Backbone as ProteinMPNN parsed JSONL, in Angstrom:
{"seq_chain_A": "XXXXXXXXXXXXXXXXXXXXXXXXXXXXXXXXXXXXXXXXXXXXXXXXXXXXXXXXXXXXXXXXXXXXXXXXXXXXXXXXXXXXXXXXXXXXXXXXXXXXXXXXXXXXXXXXXXXXXXXXXXXXXXXXXXXXXXXXXXXXXXXXXXXXXXXXXXXXXXXXXXXXXXXXXXX", "coords_chain_A": {"N_chain_A": [[29.201, 86.501, 17.392], [29.065, 83.67, 17.177], [29.067, 80.046, 16.917], [32.051, 78.25, 17.272], [34.668, 76.002, 16.325], [37.003, 74.569, 18.555], [38.812, 72.652, 18.099], [40.369, 71.023, 15.502], [40.376, 68.363, 14.818], [42.609, 67.242, 13.722], [45.066, 68.412, 14.432], [46.863, 69.896, 17.21], [46.623, 72.596, 17.065], [46.069, 75.825, 18.366], [46.081, 75.093, 20.958], [47.911, 74.636, 24.038], [50.144, 72.322, 25.415], [50.608, 71.325, 28.63], [52.696, 70.056, 31.073], [52.039, 67.365, 30.529], [51.481, 64.646, 28.229], [50.123, 64.76, 25.042], [48.181, 63.875, 22.161], [46.879, 63.808, 18.804], [44.609, 61.437, 17.995], [42.967, 59.216, 15.995], [41.238, 61.29, 15.255], [40.615, 62.5, 17.651], [41.412, 64.292, 20.708], [43.819, 62.922, 22.678], [45.03, 62.356, 25.8], [47.972, 61.136, 26.844], [49.928, 60.656, 28.813], [51.119, 61.562, 32.085], [50.422, 64.257, 34.49], [48.519, 66.936, 33.919], [47.654, 69.64, 31.663], [45.801, 70.354, 28.677], [45.628, 73.203, 27.211], [43.684, 76.016, 26.126], [44.87, 78.462, 23.804], [43.755, 80.954, 23.737], [41.79, 83.22, 25.846], [38.628, 83.225, 27.54], [35.456, 84.721, 28.281], [32.301, 84.884, 28.932], [30.491, 82.058, 27.949], [29.32, 79.256, 25.945], [30.325, 76.039, 26.18], [30.847, 73.187, 24.389], [31.447, 69.736, 24.31], [32.604, 66.419, 23.571], [33.365, 63.519, 25.424], [35.188, 60.624, 26.509], [35.888, 58.05, 28.746], [38.721, 55.893, 29.11], [39.677, 53.947, 30.793], [38.267, 51.239, 32.311], [37.731, 50.699, 35.013], [38.378, 52.842, 36.808], [38.386, 56.359, 36.514], [39.744, 59.622, 35.968], [39.657, 62.93, 35.321], [39.151, 66.16, 33.861], [37.614, 69.341, 33.079], [38.909, 72.437, 33.084], [38.201, 75.917, 33.733], [37.967, 79.491, 33.358], [40.41, 80.571, 34.56], [43.535, 82.235, 35.073], [46.14, 81.533, 35.351], [48.371, 78.795, 36.053], [49.338, 77.85, 39.184], [52.774, 77.988, 40.261], [54.605, 74.974, 40.507], [52.398, 73.352, 40.564], [50.243, 71.023, 38.822], [47.838, 71.871, 37.724], [45.248, 74.454, 37.785], [43.688, 76.042, 40.73], [40.882, 76.316, 40.65], [38.231, 76.712, 38.294], [36.579, 73.543, 37.939], [34.953, 71.329, 35.832], [34.231, 68.27, 36.687], [35.533, 65.118, 35.59], [35.73, 62.746, 36.865], [35.26, 59.418, 37.943], [32.044, 58.823, 39.137], [31.542, 61.447, 39.94], [31.072, 62.944, 37.701], [30.846, 65.881, 35.865], [30.309, 67.49, 38.04], [30.953, 70.538, 39.823], [33.221, 71.622, 42.022], [32.898, 73.663, 44.957], [30.784, 75.179, 44.095], [27.599, 75.657, 44.993], [25.064, 73.274, 44.631], [25.946, 72.401, 42.167], [25.951, 69.71, 41.048], [25.281, 66.369, 39.967], [23.906, 63.104, 39.288], [23.93, 60.013, 37.48], [23.591, 60.632, 34.74], [25.679, 60.2, 33.036], [27.248, 57.999, 30.724], [29.205, 55.394, 31.372], [32.316, 54.427, 29.86], [31.486, 55.066, 27.315], [30.845, 57.481, 24.693], [30.224, 60.733, 25.872], [28.305, 63.727, 25.983], [28.87, 67.001, 26.882], [27.523, 70.146, 27.762], [28.391, 73.132, 28.729], [27.541, 76.094, 30.287], [28.487, 79.385, 30.899], [27.823, 82.448, 32.33], [28.514, 85.47, 33.517], [28.199, 85.233, 36.963], [26.746, 82.956, 36.811], [26.168, 79.488, 36.102], [25.698, 76.52, 34.237], [24.934, 73.1, 33.371], [24.492, 70.703, 30.853], [24.097, 67.267, 30.317], [24.556, 64.838, 27.997], [22.356, 65.857, 26.564], [20.448, 66.334, 28.509], [19.228, 68.434, 31.15], [21.489, 68.923, 33.754], [22.223, 70.475, 36.002], [21.762, 73.805, 37.378], [23.307, 76.743, 38.54], [24.747, 79.311, 40.647], [27.419, 81.581, 41.53], [30.017, 81.715, 40.638], [33.221, 83.102, 40.931], [36.121, 85.217, 41.24], [38.191, 85.431, 38.464], [37.065, 87.123, 35.519], [37.549, 86.382, 32.96], [39.211, 83.781, 31.267], [41.408, 80.939, 30.706], [40.57, 77.793, 29.104], [40.769, 74.376, 29.764], [41.647, 70.955, 29.12], [42.008, 68.48, 31.398], [44.274, 66.098, 32.759], [44.901, 63.15, 34.621], [46.706, 60.927, 34.174], [48.268, 58.806, 35.433], [46.49, 58.09, 37.462], [44.393, 56.887, 36.172], [43.452, 58.553, 34.189], [43.19, 58.496, 31.393], [41.606, 59.829, 28.744], [39.458, 60.524, 25.962], [38.806, 63.295, 23.837], [36.586, 65.154, 21.803], [34.885, 66.978, 19.143], [34.808, 69.747, 20.058], [33.459, 72.735, 20.863], [32.931, 76.269, 21.004], [30.795, 78.897, 21.96], [30.831, 82.192, 22.172], [29.392, 84.395, 24.508], [27.814, 87.504, 24.503], [26.973, 90.849, 25.572], [24.241, 91.959, 27.753]], "CA_chain_A": [[30.425, 85.695, 17.383], [28.723, 82.368, 16.619], [29.685, 78.822, 17.418], [33.267, 77.923, 16.529], [35.377, 74.813, 16.774], [38.297, 74.775, 19.211], [39.668, 71.518, 17.76], [40.157, 70.692, 14.09], [40.358, 66.914, 14.615], [43.84, 66.79, 13.066], [46.261, 68.964, 15.078], [46.635, 70.59, 18.482], [46.676, 74.041, 16.818], [45.167, 76.555, 19.258], [46.205, 74.526, 22.31], [49.233, 74.437, 24.63], [50.203, 71.109, 26.235], [51.359, 71.667, 29.84], [53.067, 68.999, 32.026], [51.502, 66.054, 30.183], [51.68, 64.335, 26.812], [48.848, 64.652, 24.335], [48.298, 63.686, 20.721], [45.624, 63.622, 18.082], [44.501, 60.017, 17.692], [41.654, 58.875, 15.42], [40.409, 62.489, 15.219], [40.322, 62.929, 19.017], [42.54, 64.632, 21.575], [44.085, 61.85, 23.632], [46.107, 62.68, 26.739], [48.567, 59.804, 26.957], [50.824, 60.479, 29.958], [51.377, 62.689, 32.97], [49.405, 65.058, 35.163], [48.648, 68.263, 33.345], [46.564, 70.289, 30.952], [45.831, 70.791, 27.294], [45.007, 74.51, 27.493], [43.458, 76.913, 24.988], [45.783, 79.607, 23.713], [42.953, 82.14, 24.015], [40.993, 83.279, 27.072], [37.214, 83.415, 27.259], [34.669, 85.296, 29.368], [31.028, 84.168, 29.018], [30.46, 81.163, 26.793], [28.779, 77.903, 25.966], [31.358, 75.1, 25.752], [30.308, 71.859, 24.105], [32.499, 68.772, 23.99], [32.353, 65.008, 23.81], [34.485, 62.865, 26.103], [35.025, 59.195, 26.784], [36.947, 57.481, 29.582], [39.304, 54.689, 28.512], [39.923, 52.959, 31.843], [36.925, 50.757, 32.682], [37.52, 50.597, 36.459], [38.429, 54.15, 37.461], [38.861, 57.414, 35.626], [39.84, 60.932, 36.595], [40.057, 63.983, 34.405], [38.254, 67.281, 34.081], [37.748, 70.496, 32.209], [39.072, 73.66, 33.881], [37.784, 77.13, 33.038], [38.076, 80.787, 34.039], [41.623, 80.774, 35.358], [44.505, 82.977, 34.279], [47.462, 80.909, 35.44], [48.551, 77.603, 36.869], [50.357, 78.19, 40.184], [54.058, 77.296, 40.157], [54.702, 73.736, 41.266], [51.146, 72.593, 40.48], [49.956, 70.624, 37.445], [46.613, 72.515, 37.25], [44.81, 75.572, 38.633], [42.888, 75.726, 41.913], [39.475, 76.246, 40.245], [37.05, 75.881, 38.47], [36.697, 72.326, 37.16], [33.852, 70.389, 35.608], [34.935, 67.021, 36.942], [35.299, 63.924, 34.788], [36.18, 61.622, 37.698], [34.21, 58.415, 38.132], [31.092, 59.063, 40.227], [31.242, 62.877, 40.128], [31.188, 63.541, 36.379], [30.076, 67.102, 35.657], [30.199, 68.294, 39.256], [31.918, 71.618, 39.973], [33.468, 71.865, 43.437], [32.84, 75.041, 45.423], [29.568, 75.816, 43.599], [26.458, 74.989, 45.613], [24.084, 72.725, 43.706], [26.546, 72.05, 40.874], [26.24, 68.285, 41.022], [24.223, 65.482, 39.505], [24.342, 61.723, 39.093], [23.104, 59.152, 36.644], [23.422, 61.064, 33.355], [26.857, 59.822, 32.262], [27.344, 56.605, 30.285], [30.607, 54.969, 31.484], [32.954, 53.722, 28.753], [30.871, 55.484, 26.059], [30.961, 58.92, 24.458], [29.286, 61.594, 26.589], [28.295, 65.102, 25.476], [28.664, 68.029, 27.895], [27.277, 71.516, 27.311], [28.634, 73.954, 29.913], [27.232, 77.495, 30.014], [28.943, 80.344, 31.902], [27.454, 83.841, 32.059], [28.702, 86.174, 34.787], [28.357, 84.306, 38.086], [25.861, 81.814, 36.595], [26.757, 78.328, 35.432], [24.752, 75.42, 34.042], [25.481, 71.979, 32.624], [23.663, 69.651, 30.275], [24.85, 66.044, 30.062], [23.86, 63.997, 27.022], [21.106, 66.481, 26.162], [19.518, 66.512, 29.63], [19.724, 69.384, 32.156], [22.1, 68.282, 34.933], [22.073, 71.437, 37.096], [22.001, 75.241, 37.167], [23.705, 77.331, 39.811], [25.415, 80.598, 40.569], [28.474, 81.684, 42.531], [31.36, 81.829, 40.071], [33.925, 84.297, 41.389], [37.494, 85.419, 40.785], [38.433, 86.086, 37.181], [35.968, 87.216, 34.558], [37.97, 85.816, 31.688], [40.343, 82.9, 31.505], [41.65, 79.8, 29.825], [39.814, 76.547, 29.224], [41.72, 73.297, 29.533], [41.334, 69.553, 29.346], [42.959, 68.08, 32.428], [44.502, 64.657, 32.822], [45.673, 62.492, 35.675], [46.864, 59.624, 33.535], [48.67, 57.739, 36.359], [45.339, 57.695, 38.278], [43.295, 56.423, 35.328], [42.9, 59.703, 33.487], [43.189, 58.474, 29.93], [40.312, 60.22, 28.183], [39.423, 61.071, 24.614], [37.961, 64.475, 23.687], [36.324, 65.496, 20.405], [33.747, 67.886, 18.919], [34.939, 70.815, 21.058], [32.959, 73.975, 20.284], [32.641, 77.37, 21.935], [29.99, 80.024, 21.508], [31.028, 83.286, 23.128], [28.181, 85.137, 24.813], [28.09, 88.929, 24.693], [25.823, 91.659, 25.967], [23.712, 91.826, 29.122]], "C_chain_A": [[30.147, 84.332, 16.766], [29.512, 81.226, 17.217], [30.929, 78.52, 16.584], [33.966, 76.73, 17.16], [36.691, 75.21, 17.447], [39.291, 73.668, 18.843], [39.337, 71.054, 16.347], [40.135, 69.191, 13.797], [41.636, 66.351, 14.008], [45.102, 67.213, 13.798], [45.872, 69.545, 16.434], [46.804, 72.097, 18.303], [45.647, 74.736, 17.701], [45.237, 76.083, 20.699], [47.668, 74.5, 22.728], [49.154, 73.199, 25.512], [51.143, 71.382, 27.405], [51.482, 70.452, 30.756], [52.345, 67.668, 31.789], [51.857, 65.799, 28.724], [50.317, 64.146, 26.189], [49.12, 64.509, 22.849], [46.905, 63.677, 20.11], [45.626, 62.179, 17.602], [43.085, 59.74, 17.204], [40.697, 60.072, 15.448], [40.022, 63.039, 16.58], [41.589, 63.462, 19.672], [42.652, 63.511, 22.602], [45.257, 62.283, 24.498], [46.699, 61.342, 27.168], [49.418, 59.59, 28.197], [50.853, 61.745, 30.8], [50.143, 63.265, 33.644], [49.541, 66.459, 34.6], [47.432, 68.677, 32.566], [46.865, 70.404, 29.469], [44.966, 72.043, 27.294], [44.817, 75.325, 26.217], [44.505, 78.018, 24.988], [45.038, 80.895, 24.049], [42.23, 82.054, 25.343], [39.564, 83.684, 26.716], [36.48, 83.913, 28.497], [33.39, 84.477, 29.562], [30.885, 83.322, 27.766], [29.607, 79.931, 27.047], [29.877, 77.018, 25.395], [30.693, 73.74, 25.571], [31.469, 70.942, 23.767], [32.003, 67.363, 24.283], [33.586, 64.433, 24.49], [34.131, 61.409, 26.373], [36.187, 58.751, 27.651], [37.434, 56.186, 28.938], [39.622, 53.607, 29.529], [38.563, 52.522, 32.376], [36.669, 50.773, 34.197], [37.446, 51.958, 37.152], [38.933, 55.163, 36.454], [38.826, 58.744, 36.348], [40.421, 61.914, 35.596], [39.148, 65.16, 34.71], [38.475, 68.351, 33.035], [37.776, 71.731, 33.106], [38.663, 74.867, 33.053], [37.922, 78.321, 33.968], [39.228, 80.846, 35.036], [42.635, 81.467, 34.46], [45.91, 82.383, 34.354], [47.389, 79.64, 36.268], [49.639, 77.954, 37.881], [51.628, 77.359, 40.013], [54.051, 76.053, 41.045], [53.431, 72.896, 41.264], [50.898, 72.181, 39.031], [48.691, 71.269, 36.87], [46.173, 73.591, 38.217], [43.965, 75.106, 39.817], [41.406, 75.591, 41.601], [39.326, 76.684, 38.827], [37.192, 74.674, 37.564], [35.35, 71.626, 37.061], [34.506, 69.014, 35.642], [34.567, 65.943, 35.933], [35.845, 62.702, 35.528], [34.998, 60.694, 37.939], [33.355, 58.757, 39.354], [30.732, 60.52, 40.442], [31.336, 63.636, 38.799], [30.257, 64.748, 36.257], [29.95, 67.985, 36.877], [31.299, 69.35, 39.296], [32.049, 71.919, 41.459], [33.411, 73.348, 43.774], [31.632, 75.805, 44.917], [28.378, 75.021, 44.13], [25.46, 74.526, 44.545], [24.639, 72.292, 42.365], [26.951, 70.585, 40.863], [25.014, 67.511, 40.557], [24.779, 64.072, 39.436], [23.423, 61.054, 38.082], [22.952, 59.549, 35.193], [24.567, 60.638, 32.44], [26.803, 58.333, 31.929], [28.817, 56.186, 30.364], [31.057, 54.2, 30.25], [32.302, 54.006, 27.404], [31.128, 56.973, 25.88], [29.855, 59.643, 25.204], [29.426, 63.006, 26.04], [27.983, 66.042, 26.638], [28.428, 69.37, 27.203], [27.303, 72.387, 28.562], [28.405, 75.414, 29.543], [27.685, 78.355, 31.186], [28.526, 81.737, 31.459], [27.521, 84.583, 33.389], [28.987, 85.17, 35.892], [27.552, 83.019, 37.891], [26.544, 80.722, 35.788], [25.689, 77.24, 35.34], [25.423, 74.333, 33.214], [24.359, 71.09, 32.119], [24.587, 68.474, 30.002], [24.007, 65.172, 29.144], [22.462, 64.52, 26.716], [20.095, 66.698, 27.269], [20.08, 67.53, 30.61], [20.262, 68.625, 33.374], [21.907, 69.174, 36.153], [22.265, 72.854, 36.575], [22.353, 75.813, 38.519], [24.298, 78.711, 39.566], [26.51, 80.621, 41.627], [29.875, 81.69, 41.963], [31.972, 83.148, 40.509], [35.274, 84.385, 40.694], [37.53, 86.057, 39.415], [37.198, 86.067, 36.294], [36.275, 86.448, 33.301], [39.155, 84.91, 31.958], [40.43, 81.787, 30.483], [40.615, 78.706, 30.06], [40.832, 75.445, 28.991], [41.105, 71.936, 29.814], [42.413, 69.051, 30.287], [43.084, 66.567, 32.439], [45.288, 64.277, 34.055], [45.88, 61.065, 35.205], [47.311, 58.541, 34.516], [47.508, 57.241, 37.239], [44.153, 57.247, 37.41], [42.689, 57.513, 34.477], [42.96, 59.667, 31.983], [41.777, 58.715, 29.431], [40.513, 60.656, 26.745], [38.46, 62.255, 24.607], [37.782, 64.756, 22.2], [35.15, 66.478, 20.342], [33.711, 69.001, 19.964], [34.566, 72.142, 20.396], [32.737, 75.007, 21.378], [31.768, 78.389, 21.22], [30.171, 81.114, 22.554], [29.744, 84.076, 23.262], [28.552, 86.584, 25.07], [26.823, 89.639, 25.115], [25.354, 91.341, 27.363], [22.861, 90.585, 29.248]], "O_chain_A": [[30.913, 83.877, 15.916], [30.497, 81.427, 17.928], [30.88, 78.53, 15.354], [33.866, 76.487, 18.363], [37.403, 76.088, 16.959], [40.462, 73.727, 19.22], [38.19, 70.737, 16.032], [39.902, 68.787, 12.658], [41.751, 65.144, 13.798], [46.096, 66.487, 13.8], [44.689, 69.664, 16.755], [47.093, 72.806, 19.266], [44.498, 74.304, 17.784], [44.537, 76.608, 21.564], [48.56, 74.36, 21.891], [48.201, 73.041, 26.275], [52.33, 71.64, 27.206], [50.472, 69.883, 31.168], [52.071, 66.931, 32.736], [52.464, 66.646, 28.068], [49.459, 63.455, 26.74], [50.148, 64.958, 22.342], [45.897, 63.554, 20.807], [46.535, 61.753, 16.888], [42.115, 59.998, 17.917], [39.493, 59.901, 15.641], [39.193, 63.945, 16.668], [42.7, 63.134, 19.256], [41.69, 63.197, 23.303], [46.348, 62.545, 23.991], [46.018, 60.517, 27.776], [49.616, 58.445, 28.605], [50.64, 62.85, 30.301], [49.01, 62.842, 33.416], [50.573, 67.105, 34.785], [46.333, 68.158, 32.761], [48.018, 70.534, 29.057], [43.74, 71.968, 27.367], [45.678, 75.327, 25.337], [44.965, 78.453, 26.043], [45.631, 81.829, 24.588], [42.067, 80.972, 25.906], [39.322, 84.384, 25.733], [36.839, 83.569, 29.623], [33.402, 83.48, 30.284], [31.125, 83.797, 26.656], [29.233, 79.613, 28.176], [30.313, 77.217, 24.262], [30.059, 73.216, 26.486], [32.372, 71.324, 23.024], [31.12, 67.145, 25.112], [34.714, 64.81, 24.174], [32.965, 61.024, 26.452], [37.343, 59.036, 27.338], [36.661, 55.472, 28.299], [39.819, 52.452, 29.151], [37.788, 53.356, 32.844], [35.516, 50.852, 34.622], [36.565, 52.197, 37.978], [39.803, 54.861, 35.638], [37.993, 58.97, 37.225], [41.533, 61.74, 35.097], [38.445, 65.152, 35.721], [39.394, 68.277, 32.22], [36.803, 72.035, 33.795], [38.761, 74.851, 31.826], [37.985, 78.181, 35.189], [39.028, 81.137, 36.215], [42.604, 81.312, 33.239], [46.766, 82.691, 33.525], [46.475, 79.442, 37.069], [50.747, 78.318, 37.488], [51.569, 76.179, 39.666], [53.562, 76.076, 42.174], [53.388, 71.839, 41.893], [51.291, 72.895, 38.108], [48.481, 71.224, 35.658], [46.661, 73.65, 39.346], [43.578, 73.941, 39.903], [40.727, 74.799, 42.255], [40.337, 77.017, 38.209], [37.852, 74.755, 36.528], [34.693, 71.364, 38.069], [35.245, 68.645, 34.73], [33.425, 65.868, 35.479], [36.349, 61.758, 34.92], [33.868, 61.148, 38.118], [33.87, 58.954, 40.455], [29.711, 60.811, 41.067], [31.643, 64.828, 38.779], [29.056, 64.656, 36.509], [29.521, 69.133, 36.759], [32.427, 69.106, 38.867], [31.11, 72.41, 42.086], [33.825, 74.189, 42.977], [31.458, 76.972, 45.269], [28.176, 73.863, 43.764], [25.068, 75.298, 43.67], [23.879, 71.857, 41.5], [28.124, 70.25, 40.694], [23.874, 67.942, 40.731], [25.991, 63.872, 39.516], [22.29, 61.483, 37.864], [22.24, 58.866, 34.457], [24.447, 60.705, 31.217], [26.372, 57.515, 32.742], [29.607, 56.583, 29.506], [30.296, 53.427, 29.668], [32.533, 53.271, 26.444], [31.577, 57.647, 26.807], [28.697, 59.227, 25.177], [30.521, 63.436, 25.676], [26.955, 65.898, 27.301], [29.055, 69.682, 26.191], [26.362, 72.383, 29.355], [29.004, 75.916, 28.593], [27.316, 78.095, 32.332], [28.836, 82.16, 30.346], [26.698, 84.362, 34.277], [29.902, 84.354, 35.78], [27.654, 82.096, 38.698], [27.374, 80.986, 34.919], [24.883, 77.066, 36.253], [26.356, 74.599, 32.455], [23.415, 70.769, 32.841], [25.707, 68.645, 29.521], [22.878, 64.813, 29.479], [21.506, 63.751, 26.619], [18.997, 67.193, 27.013], [21.279, 67.512, 30.888], [19.567, 67.787, 33.949], [21.482, 68.707, 37.21], [22.835, 73.083, 35.508], [21.775, 75.423, 39.534], [24.342, 79.204, 38.439], [26.529, 79.776, 42.522], [30.842, 81.671, 42.725], [31.318, 84.19, 40.463], [35.526, 83.713, 39.694], [36.954, 87.127, 39.221], [36.402, 85.129, 36.318], [35.375, 85.922, 32.647], [40.01, 85.23, 32.784], [39.645, 81.706, 29.539], [39.897, 78.696, 31.06], [41.678, 75.568, 28.105], [40.187, 71.789, 30.621], [43.603, 69.185, 30.001], [42.124, 65.848, 32.162], [46.209, 64.977, 34.477], [45.313, 60.121, 35.755], [46.782, 57.431, 34.451], [47.534, 56.103, 37.709], [43.018, 57.235, 37.887], [41.528, 57.414, 34.08], [42.798, 60.705, 31.341], [40.872, 57.913, 29.663], [41.595, 61.098, 26.358], [37.429, 62.232, 25.28], [38.725, 64.61, 21.423], [34.51, 66.768, 21.353], [32.714, 69.176, 20.665], [35.256, 72.615, 19.493], [32.402, 74.676, 22.515], [31.969, 78.7, 20.046], [29.718, 80.975, 23.69], [29.087, 84.392, 22.27], [29.514, 86.857, 25.788], [25.728, 89.084, 25.023], [25.977, 90.557, 28.077], [22.331, 90.306, 30.324]]}, "name": "protein", "num_of_chains": 1, "seq": "XXXXXXXXXXXXXXXXXXXXXXXXXXXXXXXXXXXXXXXXXXXXXXXXXXXXXXXXXXXXXXXXXXXXXXXXXXXXXXXXXXXXXXXXXXXXXXXXXXXXXXXXXXXXXXXXXXXXXXXXXXXXXXXXXXXXXXXXXXXXXXXXXXXXXXXXXXXXXXXXXXXXXXXXXXX"}
């Protein structure tokens, strides 16, 4: 399959904007208002997801990247799981997965590079080229959407760029 870009740097082609406002600004995806998701049109099973992100609020920020979900429950702005958090102090942590947390690898107010690997029940994260954690315990759906989540009213203005996916196949 090979590594492919999920974002062309010019348009939101390949993405659906749900319950928020998003635009392409200076070659980045910028979520400008609301609580919601910028969700891939396609669903993915096992993959390596690479992306750069930067918080824009210097005091507090809250966003995240959701993966392996098939729908957003009615009346909610985002799914129940799984999320690689981009909230101040817990960047990269995935709730509900034992050992899926780290501290000290994120550079506040600067560009950060995440590399998230999902294979079966296993999950791992690299932050800025350094191993953050490896764990296991992913459940529920085998295949699902990936989305950039925003809580703009709570400081969730973030920029995203260089979004790549490498689908993993085989045993």
